[in-house]
CSV table of C-alpha atoms in Angstrom, one decimal:
chain,number,residue,atom,x,y,z
A,1,MET,CA,-125.0,-10.3,69.7
A,2,LYS,CA,-124.8,-13.6,71.8
A,3,THR,CA,-125.4,-16.9,70.4
A,4,LEU,CA,-127.8,-19.0,72.6
A,5,VAL,CA,-128.6,-22.1,70.9
A,6,LYS,CA,-128.0,-23.8,67.6
A,7,VAL,CA,-130.6,-26.7,67.0
A,8,LEU,CA,-130.1,-29.2,64.3
A,9,LEU,CA,-133.3,-30.0,63.1
A,10,VAL,CA,-132.7,-32.3,60.1
A,11,LEU,CA,-129.6,-34.0,59.3
A,12,ALA,CA,-130.4,-37.2,56.9
A,13,ALA,CA,-131.8,-38.0,53.5
A,14,THR,CA,-128.7,-39.4,51.2
A,15,VAL,CA,-129.6,-41.7,48.6
A,16,GLY,CA,-127.8,-45.0,49.2
A,17,MET,CA,-126.3,-47.5,46.4
A,18,ALA,CA,-127.9,-50.7,46.0
A,19,SER,CA,-124.8,-52.1,47.4
A,20,CYS,CA,-125.4,-50.7,50.9
A,21,GLY,CA,-126.3,-52.4,53.7
A,22,PRO,CA,-129.6,-52.1,55.5
A,23,ASP,CA,-128.4,-49.9,58.4
A,24,LYS,CA,-130.0,-46.7,58.5
A,25,PRO,CA,-128.3,-43.8,60.3
A,26,GLU,CA,-129.7,-42.6,63.5
A,27,GLU,CA,-132.3,-39.6,63.2
A,28,SER,CA,-131.8,-36.5,64.9
A,29,PRO,CA,-134.5,-35.9,67.7
A,30,VAL,CA,-137.3,-33.6,66.5
A,31,VAL,CA,-137.5,-30.4,68.1
A,32,ARG,CA,-140.3,-28.0,67.8
A,33,GLN,CA,-140.7,-24.7,69.7
A,34,ILE,CA,-144.5,-23.9,69.6
A,35,ILE,CA,-146.0,-20.8,70.4
A,36,TYR,CA,-149.7,-21.0,70.7
A,37,ALA,CA,-153.0,-19.0,72.1
A,38,VAL,CA,-155.9,-20.5,73.3
A,39,GLY,CA,-158.8,-18.1,73.8
A,40,GLY,CA,-156.2,-15.2,74.1
A,41,GLU,CA,-154.0,-16.9,76.7
A,42,GLU,CA,-150.5,-17.2,75.2
A,43,SER,CA,-148.1,-20.0,75.8
A,44,GLN,CA,-144.8,-21.7,74.6
A,45,THR,CA,-143.8,-25.4,74.7
A,46,THR,CA,-140.9,-27.4,73.6
A,47,LEU,CA,-141.8,-30.9,71.7
A,48,ARG,CA,-138.9,-33.3,71.3
A,49,SER,CA,-140.9,-36.2,69.7
A,50,GLU,CA,-143.6,-36.6,66.8
A,51,ALA,CA,-145.8,-38.3,69.8
A,52,GLU,CA,-145.7,-35.1,72.0
A,53,TRP,CA,-146.5,-33.2,68.7
A,54,ASP,CA,-149.8,-35.3,68.2
A,55,GLU,CA,-150.6,-35.1,71.6
A,56,LEU,CA,-150.4,-31.4,71.3
A,57,LEU,CA,-152.7,-31.3,68.2
A,58,ASP,CA,-155.4,-33.3,70.1
A,59,ARG,CA,-155.3,-30.7,72.7
A,60,PHE,CA,-155.8,-27.9,70.4
A,61,CYS,CA,-158.6,-29.7,68.9
A,62,ASP,CA,-160.2,-30.2,72.5
A,63,TYR,CA,-159.6,-26.5,73.0
A,64,ALA,CA,-161.4,-25.7,69.6
A,65,ALA,CA,-164.3,-27.9,70.6
A,66,GLU,CA,-164.6,-26.1,73.8
A,67,GLY,CA,-165.5,-23.0,72.1
A,68,ASN,CA,-161.9,-21.3,72.2
A,69,GLU,CA,-160.1,-19.9,69.2
A,70,VAL,CA,-156.7,-21.5,68.8
A,71,ALA,CA,-153.6,-20.4,66.9
A,72,PHE,CA,-150.1,-21.8,67.0
A,73,TYR,CA,-146.9,-21.3,64.8
A,74,ASN,CA,-143.7,-23.1,64.8
A,75,LEU,CA,-140.7,-21.0,65.8
A,76,THR,CA,-138.1,-23.6,64.8
A,77,LEU,CA,-139.1,-25.3,61.8
A,78,GLN,CA,-139.9,-23.5,58.5
A,79,GLY,CA,-140.7,-24.5,54.7
A,80,PRO,CA,-138.4,-24.8,52.1
A,81,VAL,CA,-136.4,-22.0,51.4
A,82,PRO,CA,-137.2,-21.0,47.5
A,83,ALA,CA,-134.8,-22.5,44.9
A,84,ALA,CA,-134.4,-19.2,43.0
A,85,LYS,CA,-133.0,-16.2,44.8
A,86,GLY,CA,-135.8,-13.5,45.3
A,87,THR,CA,-138.6,-15.8,45.0
A,88,PRO,CA,-141.1,-15.2,47.7
A,89,LEU,CA,-142.6,-17.7,49.9
A,90,ILE,CA,-146.2,-18.7,49.5
A,91,LYS,CA,-148.5,-16.1,51.4
A,92,ASP,CA,-151.8,-17.3,50.0
A,93,ALA,CA,-154.1,-18.5,53.0
A,94,THR,CA,-155.0,-22.5,52.9
A,95,THR,CA,-158.6,-23.5,54.7
A,96,ILE,CA,-160.1,-26.5,55.7
A,97,ALA,CA,-163.8,-27.1,57.0
A,98,THR,CA,-164.2,-30.8,58.4
A,99,SER,CA,-166.1,-32.6,61.2
A,100,ASP,CA,-163.3,-35.3,61.1
A,101,ARG,CA,-160.9,-34.7,63.7
A,102,ALA,CA,-158.3,-37.0,62.1
A,103,GLU,CA,-158.5,-35.2,58.9
A,104,LEU,CA,-158.0,-31.8,60.7
A,105,LYS,CA,-155.0,-33.3,62.6
A,106,ALA,CA,-153.4,-34.1,59.5
A,107,TRP,CA,-154.1,-30.7,57.8
A,108,MET,CA,-152.4,-29.0,60.9
A,109,LYS,CA,-149.5,-31.1,60.5
A,110,GLN,CA,-149.1,-30.3,56.8
A,111,MET,CA,-149.7,-26.7,57.5
A,112,GLU,CA,-146.8,-26.6,60.3
A,113,LYS,CA,-144.5,-28.3,58.1
A,114,ALA,CA,-144.9,-25.5,55.4
A,115,GLY,CA,-144.0,-22.8,58.0
A,116,LYS,CA,-147.6,-21.4,58.2
A,117,THR,CA,-149.4,-19.9,61.3
A,118,VAL,CA,-152.7,-21.9,61.7
A,119,ASN,CA,-156.0,-20.7,63.5
A,120,VAL,CA,-158.7,-23.3,64.6
A,121,THR,CA,-162.2,-22.8,65.5
A,122,TYR,CA,-165.3,-25.1,65.9
A,123,ASP,CA,-169.0,-24.6,65.2
A,124,ASP,CA,-170.8,-26.4,67.7
A,125,ASN,CA,-174.0,-26.1,65.8
A,126,THR,CA,-172.9,-27.9,62.7
A,127,GLY,CA,-170.0,-30.1,64.6
A,128,VAL,CA,-167.5,-28.7,62.0
A,129,TRP,CA,-163.8,-27.6,62.7
A,130,HIS,CA,-162.7,-24.7,60.5
A,131,GLY,CA,-159.0,-24.1,59.9
A,132,MET,CA,-157.2,-21.2,58.3
A,133,ALA,CA,-153.3,-21.3,57.8
A,134,TYR,CA,-151.2,-18.4,56.4
A,135,ALA,CA,-147.4,-17.4,55.9
A,136,THR,CA,-148.2,-13.9,56.8
A,137,ALA,CA,-150.9,-12.4,58.6
A,138,PRO,CA,-153.8,-12.1,55.7
A,139,ASN,CA,-155.3,-8.9,54.3
A,140,PRO,CA,-153.4,-6.0,55.7
A,141,GLN,CA,-154.1,-2.6,54.5
A,142,PRO,CA,-151.3,-0.8,52.6
A,143,THR,CA,-150.7,1.8,54.7
A,144,MET,CA,-152.0,3.3,58.1
A,145,GLU,CA,-154.5,5.5,56.0
A,146,GLY,CA,-158.0,3.7,55.0
A,147,PRO,CA,-161.3,2.7,56.6
A,148,VAL,CA,-161.1,3.0,60.4
A,149,HIS,CA,-163.9,1.4,62.4
A,150,THR,CA,-164.3,2.2,66.0
A,151,GLY,CA,-167.1,0.9,68.2
A,152,VAL,CA,-168.2,-1.1,71.0
A,153,LEU,CA,-168.1,-5.0,70.9
A,154,THR,CA,-171.7,-6.1,71.3
A,155,ALA,CA,-173.5,-9.6,70.9
A,156,VAL,CA,-176.5,-9.0,68.4
A,157,PRO,CA,-179.0,-11.1,66.7
A,158,MET,CA,-177.9,-12.4,63.4
A,159,PRO,CA,-179.6,-10.6,60.5
A,160,ALA,CA,-182.0,-13.1,58.5
A,161,LEU,CA,-180.1,-13.4,55.4
A,162,THR,CA,-182.7,-16.2,54.1
A,163,GLU,CA,-185.9,-17.3,54.6
A,164,ALA,CA,-184.7,-20.4,56.4
A,165,THR,CA,-183.1,-19.3,59.5
A,166,PHE,CA,-183.0,-19.6,63.3
A,167,PRO,CA,-182.1,-17.4,66.4
A,168,LEU,CA,-178.5,-17.0,66.6
A,169,MET,CA,-176.3,-14.2,68.5
A,170,VAL,CA,-172.9,-13.1,66.9
A,171,TRP,CA,-170.5,-10.7,67.6
A,172,ALA,CA,-170.7,-7.1,66.2
A,173,LEU,CA,-168.6,-3.8,66.3
A,174,VAL,CA,-171.6,-1.3,67.0
A,175,THR,CA,-170.0,2.3,66.1
A,176,ALA,CA,-171.2,5.8,67.2
A,177,ASP,CA,-173.5,6.2,64.3
A,178,ASP,CA,-175.3,3.0,65.5
A,179,SER,CA,-173.8,1.0,62.6
A,180,THR,CA,-173.7,-2.7,63.0
A,181,LEU,CA,-170.6,-4.3,61.7
A,182,ILE,CA,-170.9,-8.3,62.0
A,183,LEU,CA,-167.4,-9.9,63.0
A,184,MET,CA,-166.0,-12.6,60.7
A,185,ARG,CA,-162.7,-14.5,60.6
A,186,GLY,CA,-161.7,-16.6,57.7
A,187,GLY,CA,-165.1,-15.9,56.1
A,188,MET,CA,-167.0,-17.6,59.5
A,189,VAL,CA,-169.3,-15.4,61.6
A,190,LEU,CA,-168.1,-15.5,64.8
A,191,THR,CA,-171.1,-16.7,67.2
A,192,ALA,CA,-171.7,-15.0,70.7
A,193,ASP,CA,-171.5,-18.5,72.4
A,194,MET,CA,-167.8,-17.8,72.5
A,195,GLU,CA,-167.3,-15.4,75.8
A,196,THR,CA,-164.5,-13.5,74.1
A,197,VAL,CA,-163.1,-12.3,70.9
A,198,GLY,CA,-159.4,-12.9,71.1
A,199,GLU,CA,-158.5,-11.2,74.1
A,200,TYR,CA,-161.7,-8.7,74.0
A,201,ALA,CA,-165.1,-8.9,75.7
A,202,ALA,CA,-168.3,-7.7,75.3
A,203,GLY,CA,-168.3,-3.8,75.9
A,204,ASP,CA,-164.7,-3.2,75.0
A,205,THR,CA,-164.1,-0.4,72.6
A,206,LEU,CA,-162.0,-1.3,69.6
A,207,THR,CA,-160.5,0.1,66.7
A,208,LEU,CA,-160.2,-1.7,63.4
A,209,TYR,CA,-158.7,-1.1,59.9
A,210,GLY,CA,-160.0,-2.7,57.0
A,211,PRO,CA,-162.7,-2.8,53.9
A,212,LEU,CA,-166.0,-3.8,54.6
A,213,ALA,CA,-168.1,-6.5,52.8
A,214,SER,CA,-171.9,-6.1,52.4
A,215,SER,CA,-175.0,-8.1,51.7
A,216,GLU,CA,-178.8,-7.7,52.3
A,217,ASP,CA,-181.3,-9.5,54.8
A,218,ILE,CA,-184.6,-10.6,53.3
A,219,TYR,CA,-186.4,-7.2,53.8
A,220,GLY,CA,-183.7,-5.5,51.5
A,221,GLN,CA,-181.6,-4.0,54.3
A,222,PRO,CA,-178.0,-3.7,54.3
A,223,VAL,CA,-175.9,-6.0,56.4
A,224,TYR,CA,-172.2,-5.3,57.1
A,225,PHE,CA,-169.5,-7.6,57.6
A,226,LEU,CA,-166.0,-6.9,58.9
A,227,ASP,CA,-163.2,-9.8,58.7
A,228,LEU,CA,-161.0,-10.0,61.8
A,229,ASN,CA,-157.9,-11.3,59.6
A,230,ALA,CA,-157.5,-7.6,58.6
A,231,ILE,CA,-154.4,-6.7,60.8
A,232,GLN,CA,-155.5,-4.5,63.8
A,233,VAL,CA,-153.3,-1.4,63.5
A,234,SER,CA,-154.1,-0.6,66.9
A,235,THR,CA,-152.3,-3.9,68.1
A,236,VAL,CA,-149.3,-3.3,66.3
A,237,VAL,CA,-149.0,0.1,67.6
A,238,GLY,CA,-147.2,0.3,71.1
A,239,ARG,CA,-143.7,0.0,72.6
A,240,TRP,CA,-141.8,-3.6,71.7
A,241,ARG,CA,-138.5,-5.1,73.3
A,242,TYR,CA,-136.6,-7.0,70.6
A,243,THR,CA,-135.9,-10.4,72.4
A,244,TRP,CA,-135.0,-12.9,69.9
A,245,ARG,CA,-133.5,-13.3,66.5
A,246,ALA,CA,-132.9,-16.5,64.3
A,247,VAL,CA,-131.3,-17.6,61.5
A,248,THR,CA,-132.4,-20.7,59.9
A,249,THR,CA,-130.1,-22.3,56.8
A,250,ILE,CA,-130.9,-25.0,54.6
A,251,TYR,CA,-128.5,-26.8,52.4
A,252,SER,CA,-129.6,-28.8,49.4
A,253,GLY,CA,-127.9,-31.7,47.3
A,254,GLN,CA,-127.4,-35.3,48.2
A,255,SER,CA,-128.0,-34.4,51.9
A,256,VAL,CA,-130.0,-31.8,53.9
A,257,LEU,CA,-129.1,-29.5,56.9
A,258,LEU,CA,-131.5,-27.4,58.3
A,259,SER,CA,-129.9,-25.4,61.4
A,260,THR,CA,-131.3,-22.6,63.4
A,261,ASP,CA,-129.1,-20.0,65.4
A,262,VAL,CA,-131.2,-18.1,67.9
A,263,TYR,CA,-129.5,-14.9,69.0
A,264,GLU,CA,-130.1,-12.4,71.8
A,265,PRO,CA,-130.2,-8.9,70.3
A,266,SER,CA,-128.4,-6.2,72.2
A,267,ASP,CA,-126.6,-3.2,71.5
A,268,ASP,CA,-123.6,-2.5,73.7
A,269,GLY,CA,-125.3,-4.9,76.3
A,270,ASN,CA,-128.5,-2.5,76.3
A,271,ASP,CA,-131.9,-3.9,75.7
A,272,ILE,CA,-133.3,-2.8,72.3
A,273,TYR,CA,-136.7,-1.1,72.2
A,274,LEU,CA,-138.8,-0.1,69.3
A,275,GLN,CA,-141.9,2.1,69.8
A,276,LEU,CA,-144.3,2.2,66.6
A,277,ASN,CA,-146.7,5.3,66.9
A,278,ASP,CA,-150.2,5.3,65.5
A,279,ASP,CA,-148.9,8.7,63.4
A,280,GLY,CA,-146.7,6.2,61.4
A,281,THR,CA,-143.3,7.2,63.3
A,282,ALA,CA,-141.1,4.8,64.9
A,283,VAL,CA,-138.2,5.1,67.5
A,284,TYR,CA,-135.3,2.8,68.1
A,285,THR,CA,-134.1,3.1,71.8
A,286,SER,CA,-131.1,1.4,73.2
A,287,GLY,CA,-129.3,2.8,76.5
A,288,SER,CA,-128.8,6.4,75.5
A,289,HIS,CA,-128.9,5.8,71.8
A,290,ARG,CA,-131.9,7.0,69.8
A,291,GLU,CA,-133.0,6.9,66.4
A,292,GLN,CA,-136.6,7.7,64.5
A,293,ALA,CA,-137.9,6.5,61.0
A,294,THR,CA,-141.3,5.9,59.7
A,295,TRP,CA,-143.2,2.6,59.5
A,296,SER,CA,-145.9,1.2,57.6
A,297,LEU,CA,-148.2,-1.9,56.9
A,298,GLY,CA,-147.3,-3.3,53.5
A,299,ASP,CA,-148.9,-5.8,50.9
A,300,ASN,CA,-149.4,-9.2,51.7
A,301,GLY,CA,-149.2,-9.3,55.4
A,302,THR,CA,-146.0,-7.2,55.6
A,303,ILE,CA,-144.7,-4.4,57.9
A,304,CYS,CA,-142.1,-2.2,56.7
A,305,CYS,CA,-139.7,0.0,58.5
A,306,GLU,CA,-135.7,0.8,58.2
A,307,LEU,CA,-135.2,0.3,61.8
A,308,PHE,CA,-135.7,-3.4,61.8
A,309,ASP,CA,-132.6,-5.5,61.6
A,310,GLY,CA,-131.5,-5.2,58.4
A,311,GLY,CA,-134.5,-2.8,57.4
A,312,GLY,CA,-137.0,-3.2,54.8
A,313,CYS,CA,-140.0,-5.0,54.8
A,314,TRP,CA,-140.7,-8.2,57.2
A,315,ASN,CA,-143.8,-10.9,57.1
A,316,ILE,CA,-146.0,-10.8,60.2
A,317,SER,CA,-146.1,-14.4,61.1
A,318,TRP,CA,-147.6,-14.0,64.6
A,319,LEU,CA,-149.4,-10.8,66.1
A,320,SER,CA,-151.0,-10.6,69.6
A,321,GLY,CA,-151.4,-8.4,72.5
A,322,SER,CA,-148.0,-9.6,74.0
A,323,THR,CA,-146.0,-11.0,71.2
A,324,MET,CA,-145.0,-9.9,67.4
A,325,ILE,CA,-143.1,-12.3,65.3
A,326,LEU,CA,-141.5,-11.2,62.0
A,327,SER,CA,-139.9,-13.4,59.4
A,328,ARG,CA,-138.2,-12.9,56.1
A,329,ASP,CA,-136.9,-15.0,53.3
A,330,GLY,CA,-133.2,-14.4,52.3
A,331,GLY,CA,-133.4,-16.0,49.3
A,332,SER,CA,-131.2,-19.0,48.1
A,333,ASP,CA,-128.0,-19.3,45.9
A,334,GLY,CA,-129.0,-22.9,44.8
A,335,GLN,CA,-126.9,-24.6,47.4
A,336,ALA,CA,-128.0,-22.8,50.7
A,337,GLY,CA,-131.0,-20.8,51.7
A,338,VAL,CA,-131.8,-18.5,54.6
A,339,TYR,CA,-134.6,-17.8,56.4
A,340,TYR,CA,-134.7,-14.9,59.5
A,341,GLN,CA,-137.3,-14.5,62.2
A,342,MET,CA,-137.4,-11.7,65.0
A,343,MET,CA,-139.6,-11.9,68.2
A,344,PHE,CA,-140.6,-9.0,69.8
A,345,GLU,CA,-142.6,-8.7,73.5
A,346,ALA,CA,-145.1,-5.9,74.0
A,347,VAL,CA,-143.8,-3.6,77.3
A,348,ALA,CA,-145.4,-0.7,79.2
A,349,TYR,CA,-144.5,2.8,78.2
């Protein structure tokens, strides 16, 4: 593998003695490589100052207020590596609901520093921003097996769950047996004032994996809800090119040094491709070299396959129709910790 970039993100924080002079060491420039999606349109940008970061967060707030779902993830800056070897990174989702723009921005900064993927939407009816952040994609199914829901994305009237209600159109998955599954994300119903749901539009046929939640309307009729935070296995399935690998090292003690080495994966100069099939089989190809194994979705937002670099299970940190980013904690020996990432891009068959 060829080393492309080595970024020193933090080099500082020694505790000075009382007799030391007032001069402070020059700080290293802040470098963030942010991948983000706005209404299904995915982009990347490099930020070199806190001012640029603050400006981008303002734009994210504006995009959400315009009716777009916004998601972002920092490719270069991760949360702290656990002090004890084998201690897992925190995977629990963190949420916020606020009408205060400054509070939302402060929360997004806090979640970014923790190495989490952040999703933000805005409810135009209430003037409230809703945010959810997670270290791995939440609520996956343990295996390829389990509840499967196939239907057509349709705008339908929101069922009357209480006496006090008002007309509201929401997105739903209407299945072949005419079941209507109201779509949610992070506990929030997706209103149809958004023209699309992610990269999908009205009339598209979708296949979603995940359990349903149920309630009753005021007439005693069942109402079913499907949370889109469950991983869409149909999004994982496909042919992926292995484009990028990063190793982040954090040293602890009197000083802190966080460095990220970025590599371009290759096998004797050939591009590496990974085919994930919907029957649970996986195929690795590079030039004339070919290997086959199986893959599955694990607990707590992981995907497992022995064909991954280093094998085993990896956290799904980012998943879209064009990009998949996986991460894994390498543990710590008390002096240094290691954090791994891999990036794949979707390619045509």
